PDB file of C-alpha atoms in Angstrom:
ATOM      1  CA  MET A  20      90.483 102.832  61.339  1.00  0.00           C
ATOM      2  CA  SER A  21      87.029 104.356  61.065  1.00  0.00           C
ATOM      3  CA  TRP A  22      84.697 105.660  63.900  1.00  0.00           C
ATOM      4  CA  THR A  23      80.870 105.467  63.088  1.00  0.00           C
ATOM      5  CA  ARG A  24      78.118 106.405  65.617  1.00  0.00           C
ATOM      6  CA  CYS A  25      74.600 104.478  65.061  1.00  0.00           C
ATOM      7  CA  THR A  26      71.836 104.042  67.680  1.00  0.00           C
ATOM      8  CA  THR A  27      71.051 101.309  70.219  1.00  0.00           C
ATOM      9  CA  VAL A  28      67.587  99.903  71.643  1.00  0.00           C
ATOM     10  CA  LEU A  29      67.808  98.042  75.227  1.00  0.00           C
ATOM     11  CA  THR A  30      64.854  96.136  77.008  1.00  0.00           C
ATOM     12  CA  THR A  31      64.653  96.011  80.787  1.00  0.00           C
ATOM     13  CA  VAL A  32      63.720  92.916  82.748  1.00  0.00           C
ATOM     14  CA  LEU A  33      64.256  91.172  86.271  1.00  0.00           C
ATOM     15  CA  ALA A  34      66.778  88.826  87.768  1.00  0.00           C
ATOM     16  CA  VAL A  35      67.899  87.400  91.225  1.00  0.00           C
ATOM     17  CA  GLY A  36      70.823  86.094  93.192  1.00  0.00           C
ATOM     18  CA  THR A  37      71.630  84.294  96.214  1.00  0.00           C
ATOM     19  CA  VAL A  38      74.254  84.987  98.905  1.00  0.00           C
ATOM     20  CA  LEU A  39      76.669  82.425 100.366  1.00  0.00           C
ATOM     21  CA  GLY A  40      79.833  82.440 102.554  1.00  0.00           C
ATOM     22  CA  GLY A  41      83.342  81.290 102.468  1.00  0.00           C
ATOM     23  CA  PRO A  42      86.985  81.690 103.774  1.00  0.00           C
ATOM     24  CA  ALA A  43      90.458  82.386 102.179  1.00  0.00           C
ATOM     25  CA  SER A  44      94.126  81.783 103.365  1.00  0.00           C
ATOM     26  CA  ALA A  45      97.216  83.768 102.421  1.00  0.00           C
ATOM     27  CA  VAL A  46     100.980  82.858 102.035  1.00  0.00           C
ATOM     28  CA  ALA A  47     104.008  85.183 101.108  1.00  0.00           C
ATOM     29  CA  ARG A  48     106.086  86.898  98.751  1.00  0.00           C
ATOM     30  CA  PRO A  49     106.149  87.298  95.002  1.00  0.00           C
ATOM     31  CA  HIS A  50     107.852  85.529  92.072  1.00  0.00           C
ATOM     32  CA  SER A  51     109.549  85.437  88.699  1.00  0.00           C
ATOM     33  CA  ALA A  52     109.628  83.138  85.815  1.00  0.00           C
ATOM     34  CA  THR A  53     112.006  81.518  83.148  1.00  0.00           C
ATOM     35  CA  PRO A  54     111.498  81.776  79.449  1.00  0.00           C
ATOM     36  CA  VAL A  55     109.484  78.503  78.100  1.00  0.00           C
ATOM     37  CA  THR A  56     107.699  77.657  74.869  1.00  0.00           C
ATOM     38  CA  CYS A  57     104.111  78.204  75.632  1.00  0.00           C
ATOM     39  CA  THR A  58     100.485  78.238  74.123  1.00  0.00           C
ATOM     40  CA  THR A  59      98.932  81.738  74.787  1.00  0.00           C
ATOM     41  CA  PRO A  60      96.190  81.886  77.132  1.00  0.00           C
ATOM     42  CA  THR A  61      92.446  83.127  76.291  1.00  0.00           C
ATOM     43  CA  PRO A  62      92.776  86.721  76.887  1.00  0.00           C
ATOM     44  CA  GLN A  63      90.684  87.909  79.811  1.00  0.00           C
ATOM     45  CA  PRO A  64      88.307  91.012  79.361  1.00  0.00           C
ATOM     46  CA  ILE A  65      89.500  93.951  80.891  1.00  0.00           C
ATOM     47  CA  HIS A  66      86.469  95.776  82.553  1.00  0.00           C
ATOM     48  CA  ILE A  67      86.806  99.587  82.737  1.00  0.00           C
ATOM     49  CA  ARG A  68      83.308 100.561  81.901  1.00  0.00           C
ATOM     50  CA  ASP A  69      82.533 104.409  82.449  1.00  0.00           C
ATOM     51  CA  PHE A  70      82.532 105.804  78.919  1.00  0.00           C
ATOM     52  CA  ASN A  71      80.935 109.045  79.693  1.00  0.00           C
ATOM     53  CA  GLY A  72      82.582 110.154  83.019  1.00  0.00           C
ATOM     54  CA  ASP A  73      79.918 109.856  85.437  1.00  0.00           C
ATOM     55  CA  GLY A  74      81.532 107.633  87.742  1.00  0.00           C
ATOM     56  CA  LYS A  75      79.078 104.608  86.943  1.00  0.00           C
ATOM     57  CA  SER A  76      79.334 101.403  84.542  1.00  0.00           C
ATOM     58  CA  GLU A  77      77.590 101.307  81.283  1.00  0.00           C
ATOM     59  CA  PHE A  78      76.723  98.192  79.862  1.00  0.00           C
ATOM     60  CA  GLY A  79      78.569  97.404  76.330  1.00  0.00           C
ATOM     61  CA  VAL A  80      79.898  94.630  74.261  1.00  0.00           C
ATOM     62  CA  PHE A  81      82.437  94.368  71.264  1.00  0.00           C
ATOM     63  CA  ARG A  82      81.716  92.437  68.701  1.00  0.00           C
ATOM     64  CA  PRO A  83      84.977  90.850  66.881  1.00  0.00           C
ATOM     65  CA  SER A  84      83.347  89.384  64.009  1.00  0.00           C
ATOM     66  CA  THR A  85      82.310  93.144  62.893  1.00  0.00           C
ATOM     67  CA  GLY A  86      84.470  95.639  65.212  1.00  0.00           C
ATOM     68  CA  PHE A  87      81.483  97.371  66.523  1.00  0.00           C
ATOM     69  CA  TRP A  88      81.078  98.451  69.984  1.00  0.00           C
ATOM     70  CA  TYR A  89      77.521  98.550  71.366  1.00  0.00           C
ATOM     71  CA  ILE A  90      77.377 100.866  74.285  1.00  0.00           C
ATOM     72  CA  ASN A  91      74.036 101.546  76.508  1.00  0.00           C
ATOM     73  CA  GLY A  92      73.254 105.351  76.796  1.00  0.00           C
ATOM     74  CA  VAL A  93      76.356 106.012  74.461  1.00  0.00           C
ATOM     75  CA  GLY A  94      75.575 104.410  70.831  1.00  0.00           C
ATOM     76  CA  THR A  95      77.135 101.802  68.414  1.00  0.00           C
ATOM     77  CA  PHE A  96      80.555 102.618  67.036  1.00  0.00           C
ATOM     78  CA  HIS A  97      82.894 100.954  64.220  1.00  0.00           C
ATOM     79  CA  TYR A  98      86.457 101.078  65.763  1.00  0.00           C
ATOM     80  CA  GLY A  99      88.328  97.994  64.882  1.00  0.00           C
ATOM     81  CA  ASN A 100      88.724  94.959  62.350  1.00  0.00           C
ATOM     82  CA  ALA A 101      87.581  91.361  62.491  1.00  0.00           C
ATOM     83  CA  GLY A 102      90.021  89.427  65.265  1.00  0.00           C
ATOM     84  CA  ASP A 103      90.765  92.662  67.138  1.00  0.00           C
ATOM     85  CA  ILE A 104      90.864  92.528  70.911  1.00  0.00           C
ATOM     86  CA  PRO A 105      89.070  95.381  72.942  1.00  0.00           C
ATOM     87  CA  ILE A 106      91.388  97.062  75.130  1.00  0.00           C
ATOM     88  CA  ALA A 107      88.992 100.105  76.479  1.00  0.00           C
ATOM     89  CA  ASP A 108      90.640 102.420  79.170  1.00  0.00           C
ATOM     90  CA  ASP A 109      91.291 105.858  79.978  1.00  0.00           C
ATOM     91  CA  TYR A 110      94.576 106.558  77.719  1.00  0.00           C
ATOM     92  CA  THR A 111      93.916 110.551  78.041  1.00  0.00           C
ATOM     93  CA  GLY A 112      93.369 110.889  81.913  1.00  0.00           C
ATOM     94  CA  ASP A 113      89.787 112.751  81.285  1.00  0.00           C
ATOM     95  CA  GLY A 114      88.034 110.384  83.571  1.00  0.00           C
ATOM     96  CA  ARG A 115      86.367 108.625  80.412  1.00  0.00           C
ATOM     97  CA  VAL A 116      87.145 105.304  78.729  1.00  0.00           C
ATOM     98  CA  ASP A 117      88.405 105.681  75.212  1.00  0.00           C
ATOM     99  CA  LEU A 118      87.395 102.968  72.790  1.00  0.00           C
ATOM    100  CA  ALA A 119      90.701 101.007  71.860  1.00  0.00           C
ATOM    101  CA  VAL A 120      91.489  97.579  70.320  1.00  0.00           C
ATOM    102  CA  PHE A 121      94.690  95.458  69.909  1.00  0.00           C
ATOM    103  CA  ARG A 122      95.378  93.687  66.651  1.00  0.00           C
ATOM    104  CA  PRO A 123      97.446  90.564  67.312  1.00  0.00           C
ATOM    105  CA  SER A 124      98.368  89.972  63.751  1.00  0.00           C
ATOM    106  CA  THR A 125     100.777  93.468  63.971  1.00  0.00           C
ATOM    107  CA  GLY A 126     100.997  94.350  67.547  1.00  0.00           C
ATOM    108  CA  THR A 127      99.440  97.418  66.777  1.00  0.00           C
ATOM    109  CA  TRP A 128      97.245  99.149  69.506  1.00  0.00           C
ATOM    110  CA  TYR A 129      94.486 101.707  68.004  1.00  0.00           C
ATOM    111  CA  ILE A 130      93.469 104.164  70.217  1.00  0.00           C
ATOM    112  CA  ASN A 131      90.475 106.515  69.847  1.00  0.00           C
ATOM    113  CA  GLY A 132      91.862 110.077  70.055  1.00  0.00           C
ATOM    114  CA  VAL A 133      95.296 108.975  70.594  1.00  0.00           C
ATOM    115  CA  GLY A 134      96.165 106.969  67.544  1.00  0.00           C
ATOM    116  CA  ALA A 135      97.896 103.918  66.409  1.00  0.00           C
ATOM    117  CA  ILE A 136     100.952 102.702  68.564  1.00  0.00           C
ATOM    118  CA  HIS A 137     103.112  99.291  67.653  1.00  0.00           C
ATOM    119  CA  TRP A 138     103.705  97.779  70.846  1.00  0.00           C
ATOM    120  CA  GLY A 139     103.936  93.982  71.291  1.00  0.00           C
ATOM    121  CA  GLN A 140     103.766  91.006  68.549  1.00  0.00           C
ATOM    122  CA  ALA A 141     102.005  87.859  67.665  1.00  0.00           C
ATOM    123  CA  GLY A 142     101.122  85.698  70.746  1.00  0.00           C
ATOM    124  CA  ASP A 143     100.957  88.908  73.538  1.00  0.00           C
ATOM    125  CA  ILE A 144      98.429  89.553  75.708  1.00  0.00           C
ATOM    126  CA  PRO A 145      97.403  93.064  76.172  1.00  0.00           C
ATOM    127  CA  MET A 146      97.142  94.537  79.470  1.00  0.00           C
ATOM    128  CA  PRO A 147      96.776  98.135  79.176  1.00  0.00           C
ATOM    129  CA  GLY A 148      96.920 100.022  82.792  1.00  0.00           C
ATOM    130  CA  ASP A 149      98.046 103.228  84.882  1.00  0.00           C
ATOM    131  CA  TYR A 150     101.415 101.600  85.850  1.00  0.00           C
ATOM    132  CA  ALA A 151     102.843 105.051  86.928  1.00  0.00           C
ATOM    133  CA  GLY A 152      99.728 106.308  88.997  1.00  0.00           C
ATOM    134  CA  THR A 153      99.444 109.281  86.661  1.00  0.00           C
ATOM    135  CA  GLY A 154      95.968 108.847  85.863  1.00  0.00           C
ATOM    136  CA  LYS A 155      96.534 107.777  82.324  1.00  0.00           C
ATOM    137  CA  ALA A 156      96.529 104.083  81.273  1.00  0.00           C
ATOM    138  CA  VAL A 157      99.762 103.000  78.649  1.00  0.00           C
ATOM    139  CA  PRO A 158     100.117 100.117  76.338  1.00  0.00           C
ATOM    140  CA  ALA A 159     101.568  97.041  78.125  1.00  0.00           C
ATOM    141  CA  VAL A 160     101.701  93.623  77.191  1.00  0.00           C
ATOM    142  CA  PHE A 161     102.298  90.108  78.835  1.00  0.00           C
ATOM    143  CA  ARG A 162     104.043  87.600  76.715  1.00  0.00           C
ATOM    144  CA  PRO A 163     103.245  84.120  77.766  1.00  0.00           C
ATOM    145  CA  SER A 164     106.689  82.429  76.061  1.00  0.00           C
ATOM    146  CA  ASN A 165     108.871  84.387  78.389  1.00  0.00           C
ATOM    147  CA  GLY A 166     106.843  85.411  81.266  1.00  0.00           C
ATOM    148  CA  THR A 167     107.662  89.002  80.526  1.00  0.00           C
ATOM    149  CA  TRP A 168     105.415  92.165  80.705  1.00  0.00           C
ATOM    150  CA  TYR A 169     106.190  94.706  78.473  1.00  0.00           C
ATOM    151  CA  ILE A 170     105.168  98.161  79.468  1.00  0.00           C
ATOM    152  CA  ARG A 171     105.478 101.106  77.185  1.00  0.00           C
ATOM    153  CA  GLY A 172     107.963 103.779  78.567  1.00  0.00           C
ATOM    154  CA  TYR A 173     109.217 101.588  81.197  1.00  0.00           C
ATOM    155  CA  LYS A 174     111.598  98.694  82.029  1.00  0.00           C
ATOM    156  CA  ASN A 175     110.495  95.156  81.057  1.00  0.00           C
ATOM    157  CA  ILE A 176     109.646  92.851  84.093  1.00  0.00           C
ATOM    158  CA  VAL A 177     109.813  89.182  83.984  1.00  0.00           C
ATOM    159  CA  PHE A 178     106.859  88.127  86.407  1.00  0.00           C
ATOM    160  CA  GLY A 179     104.836  85.063  85.391  1.00  0.00           C
ATOM    161  CA  ARG A 180     105.235  82.154  83.187  1.00  0.00           C
ATOM    162  CA  CYS A 181     103.164  79.789  80.831  1.00  0.00           C
ATOM    163  CA  GLY A 182      99.497  79.268  81.782  1.00  0.00           C
ATOM    164  CA  ASP A 183      99.113  81.923  83.980  1.00  0.00           C
ATOM    165  CA  PHE A 184      96.408  84.552  83.397  1.00  0.00           C
ATOM    166  CA  PRO A 185      98.003  88.540  83.508  1.00  0.00           C
ATOM    167  CA  VAL A 186      95.780  90.453  85.605  1.00  0.00           C
ATOM    168  CA  PRO A 187      97.022  94.032  86.356  1.00  0.00           C
ATOM    169  CA  TYR A 188      96.321  94.718  90.083  1.00  0.00           C
ATOM    170  CA  GLY A 189      95.624  98.160  91.618  1.00  0.00           C
ATOM    171  CA  THR A 190      97.503  99.131  94.916  1.00  0.00           C
ATOM    172  CA  GLY A 191      97.268 102.402  96.834  1.00  0.00           C
ATOM    173  CA  THR A 192      96.204 105.062  94.463  1.00  0.00           C
ATOM    174  CA  PRO A 193      93.157 103.260  93.185  1.00  0.00           C
ATOM    175  CA  SER A 194      94.175 103.745  89.362  1.00  0.00           C
ATOM    176  CA  HIS A 195      98.014 102.720  90.175  1.00  0.00           C
ATOM    177  CA  ALA A 196      98.574  99.290  88.573  1.00  0.00           C
ATOM    178  CA  VAL A 197     101.264  96.617  89.010  1.00  0.00           C
ATOM    179  CA  PRO A 198     102.014  93.301  87.213  1.00  0.00           C
ATOM    180  CA  ALA A 199     100.019  90.503  88.726  1.00  0.00           C
ATOM    181  CA  VAL A 200      99.197  86.890  87.435  1.00  0.00           C
ATOM    182  CA  PHE A 201      96.830  84.542  88.543  1.00  0.00           C
ATOM    183  CA  ARG A 202      97.886  80.771  88.240  1.00  0.00           C
ATOM    184  CA  PRO A 203      95.109  78.411  87.787  1.00  0.00           C
ATOM    185  CA  ALA A 204      97.346  75.414  88.263  1.00  0.00           C
ATOM    186  CA  ASN A 205      97.810  76.319  91.861  1.00  0.00           C
ATOM    187  CA  GLY A 206      95.036  78.737  92.734  1.00  0.00           C
ATOM    188  CA  THR A 207      97.516  81.358  93.559  1.00  0.00           C
ATOM    189  CA  TRP A 208      98.121  85.251  92.886  1.00  0.00           C
ATOM    190  CA  TYR A 209     101.305  86.608  92.499  1.00  0.00           C
ATOM    191  CA  ILE A 210     101.345  90.365  92.606  1.00  0.00           C
ATOM    192  CA  SER A 211     104.684  92.109  91.795  1.00  0.00           C
ATOM    193  CA  GLY A 212     106.302  93.882  94.699  1.00  0.00           C
ATOM    194  CA  VAL A 213     103.306  93.038  96.927  1.00  0.00           C
ATOM    195  CA  ALA A 214     102.591  89.642  97.845  1.00  0.00           C
ATOM    196  CA  THR A 215     101.791  85.950  96.950  1.00  0.00           C
ATOM    197  CA  LEU A 216      98.216  84.917  97.922  1.00  0.00           C
ATOM    198  CA  VAL A 217      96.299  81.513  97.472  1.00  0.00           C
ATOM    199  CA  TYR A 218      92.692  82.134  96.387  1.00  0.00           C
ATOM    200  CA  GLY A 219      90.906  80.323  93.837  1.00  0.00           C
ATOM    201  CA  VAL A 220      91.330  76.852  92.103  1.00  0.00           C
ATOM    202  CA  SER A 221      92.096  75.269  88.506  1.00  0.00           C
ATOM    203  CA  GLY A 222      89.188  76.564  86.424  1.00  0.00           C
ATOM    204  CA  ASP A 223      88.287  80.002  88.044  1.00  0.00           C
ATOM    205  CA  THR A 224      88.161  83.243  86.551  1.00  0.00           C
ATOM    206  CA  PRO A 225      90.270  86.114  87.905  1.00  0.00           C
ATOM    207  CA  ILE A 226      88.092  89.030  88.414  1.00  0.00           C
ATOM    208  CA  PRO A 227      89.787  91.723  90.707  1.00  0.00           C
ATOM    209  CA  HIS A 228      87.538  94.818  91.479  1.00  0.00           C
ATOM    210  CA  ASN A 229      86.665  97.245  94.076  1.00  0.00           C
ATOM    211  CA  TYR A 230      83.792  95.260  95.497  1.00  0.00           C
ATOM    212  CA  LEU A 231      83.972  96.516  98.956  1.00  0.00           C
ATOM    213  CA  GLY A 232      84.698 100.398  98.368  1.00  0.00           C
ATOM    214  CA  THR A 233      87.931 100.112  99.986  1.00  0.00           C
ATOM    215  CA  GLY A 234      90.158  99.585  96.983  1.00  0.00           C
ATOM    216  CA  GLN A 235      90.637  96.598  94.748  1.00  0.00           C
ATOM    217  CA  GLN A 236      89.854  93.114  96.163  1.00  0.00           C
ATOM    218  CA  LEU A 237      91.225  89.688  94.614  1.00  0.00           C
ATOM    219  CA  ALA A 238      88.319  87.782  93.158  1.00  0.00           C
ATOM    220  CA  VAL A 239      87.648  84.664  91.305  1.00  0.00           C
ATOM    221  CA  PHE A 240      84.467  83.432  89.591  1.00  0.00           C
ATOM    222  CA  ARG A 241      83.950  79.792  89.422  1.00  0.00           C
ATOM    223  CA  PRO A 242      82.152  78.789  86.160  1.00  0.00           C
ATOM    224  CA  SER A 243      81.208  75.250  87.339  1.00  0.00           C
ATOM    225  CA  THR A 244      78.715  76.808  90.422  1.00  0.00           C
ATOM    226  CA  SER A 245      78.616  80.460  89.053  1.00  0.00           C
ATOM    227  CA  THR A 246      79.860  81.508  92.489  1.00  0.00           C
ATOM    228  CA  TRP A 247      82.121  84.816  92.896  1.00  0.00           C
ATOM    229  CA  TYR A 248      84.696  84.359  95.702  1.00  0.00           C
ATOM    230  CA  ILE A 249      85.635  87.937  96.983  1.00  0.00           C
ATOM    231  CA  TYR A 250      88.899  88.097  99.058  1.00  0.00           C
ATOM    232  CA  GLY A 251      87.740  89.607 102.408  1.00  0.00           C
ATOM    233  CA  GLY A 252      83.648  89.453 101.132  1.00  0.00           C
ATOM    234  CA  GLY A 253      82.884  85.972 101.056  1.00  0.00           C
ATOM    235  CA  SER A 254      81.257  84.039  98.609  1.00  0.00           C
ATOM    236  CA  ILE A 255      78.150  84.952  96.214  1.00  0.00           C
ATOM    237  CA  GLN A 256      76.362  82.745  93.909  1.00  0.00           C
ATOM    238  CA  PHE A 257      75.169  84.429  91.207  1.00  0.00           C
ATOM    239  CA  GLY A 258      74.756  83.450  87.388  1.00  0.00           C
ATOM    240  CA  VAL A 259      74.327  80.231  85.714  1.00  0.00           C
ATOM    241  CA  ALA A 260      76.504  78.069  83.515  1.00  0.00           C
ATOM    242  CA  GLY A 261      77.942  79.964  80.454  1.00  0.00           C
ATOM    243  CA  ASP A 262      77.619  83.462  82.134  1.00  0.00           C
ATOM    244  CA  ILE A 263      80.669  85.687  81.731  1.00  0.00           C
ATOM    245  CA  PRO A 264      81.472  87.748  84.892  1.00  0.00           C
ATOM    246  CA  ALA A 265      81.166  91.526  84.437  1.00  0.00           C
ATOM    247  CA  PRO A 266      82.066  93.246  87.704  1.00  0.00           C
ATOM    248  CA  GLY A 267      81.494  97.066  87.559  1.00  0.00           C
ATOM    249  CA  SER A 268      79.986  99.998  89.430  1.00  0.00           C
ATOM    250  CA  TRP A 269      76.317  99.824  88.619  1.00  0.00           C
ATOM    251  CA  GLY A 270      75.231 102.319  91.271  1.00  0.00           C
ATOM    252  CA  GLY A 271      73.474 101.431  94.985  1.00  0.00           C
ATOM    253  CA  GLY A 272      76.788  99.711  96.097  1.00  0.00           C
ATOM    254  CA  ASN A 273      76.068  96.979  93.452  1.00  0.00           C
ATOM    255  CA  HIS A 274      79.260  95.688  91.626  1.00  0.00           C
ATOM    256  CA  LEU A 275      78.206  92.074  90.405  1.00  0.00           C
ATOM    257  CA  ALA A 276      76.923  91.602  86.929  1.00  0.00           C
ATOM    258  CA  VAL A 277      76.895  88.819  84.310  1.00  0.00           C
ATOM    259  CA  PHE A 278      76.682  88.793  80.530  1.00  0.00           C
ATOM    260  CA  ARG A 279      74.742  85.747  79.265  1.00  0.00           C
ATOM    261  CA  PRO A 280      75.826  85.177  75.476  1.00  0.00           C
ATOM    262  CA  SER A 281      73.184  82.776  74.839  1.00  0.00           C
ATOM    263  CA  THR A 282      70.378  85.623  75.234  1.00  0.00           C
ATOM    264  CA  GLY A 283      72.547  88.722  75.130  1.00  0.00           C
ATOM    265  CA  MET A 284      71.456  89.303  78.590  1.00  0.00           C
ATOM    266  CA  TRP A 285      73.160  91.668  81.170  1.00  0.00           C
ATOM    267  CA  LEU A 286      72.148  90.975  84.904  1.00  0.00           C
ATOM    268  CA  ILE A 287      73.133  92.966  87.893  1.00  0.00           C
ATOM    269  CA  ARG A 288      72.718  91.510  91.379  1.00  0.00           C
ATOM    270  CA  ASN A 289      70.146  94.247  92.170  1.00  0.00           C
ATOM    271  CA  GLY A 290      67.538  92.582  90.465  1.00  0.00           C
ATOM    272  CA  LEU A 291      67.793  94.532  87.006  1.00  0.00           C
ATOM    273  CA  SER A 292      68.713  93.194  83.470  1.00  0.00           C
ATOM    274  CA  LYS A 293      69.066  94.867  80.040  1.00  0.00           C
ATOM    275  CA  VAL A 294      69.494  93.085  76.509  1.00  0.00           C
ATOM    276  CA  LEU A 295      72.666  93.987  74.822  1.00  0.00           C
ATOM    277  CA  GLY A 296      74.975  91.565  72.654  1.00  0.00           C
ATOM    278  CA  GLY A 297      74.853  88.105  71.780  1.00  0.00           C
ATOM    279  CA  ASN A 298      76.536  84.910  71.056  1.00  0.00           C
ATOM    280  CA  GLY A 299      80.358  85.869  70.010  1.00  0.00           C
ATOM    281  CA  ASP A 300      80.315  89.206  71.753  1.00  0.00           C
ATOM    282  CA  VAL A 301      82.743  90.390  74.350  1.00  0.00           C
ATOM    283  CA  PRO A 302      81.470  92.244  77.455  1.00  0.00           C
ATOM    284  CA  ILE A 303      83.674  95.468  78.141  1.00  0.00           C
TER     285      ILE A 303
END
């Protein structure tokens, strides 16, 4: 695994968004799954974006075709190979996000500053998180074929089923994660040890984040209308067809942003945008 620093040039332009409104409803209690034969869902990006420890998000993309990372204000780095999945998180507890990739072909995690860890197998979806509430992320995978979460250093948890999107959910302490899944088939969130909540429809992308400054809120992005539905915060239309939702802490209370692969443009709802990335890149 190599680590090569280069330079990145950015451009600033403008963008706009529109506010709408909408309710949600709740039902009760979590759920478990039985083993099934399953096709692996497309892994969802994990948005942990503070690479320099300033408490704000940085724009960044990972290029799967080359293993390069492009991070605004930090630089360009080579860390990974073609086909790797980016899994940046704070694995050392220093308040800065560490570059990391999961290699599906071998089930190996490569974490900058930590090393290589074999945890998982082909078909697993990497879901790192701070499952112990210690301030450090640990390797974890969700295995769609049997609905099981394998968390390094902890017991295995059967929670989910074929077709679910695994989404670690923060409870209590901001960094403390628990296994959770969003089920597109019925628009339901199943949060281990917490609750079951109907919020979303088939085709939505789950994007939980601390949108309101009170802890993590459930949220979905609806690609068909480019609408964000934030539980307890209503609905907001922001983006166009083809955009990838990229929530973060962008300063001034702004949390909504999208990455537009067709142009390599990042657009924040406060009206700013930057060019960084292109088609095939994964926003990080």
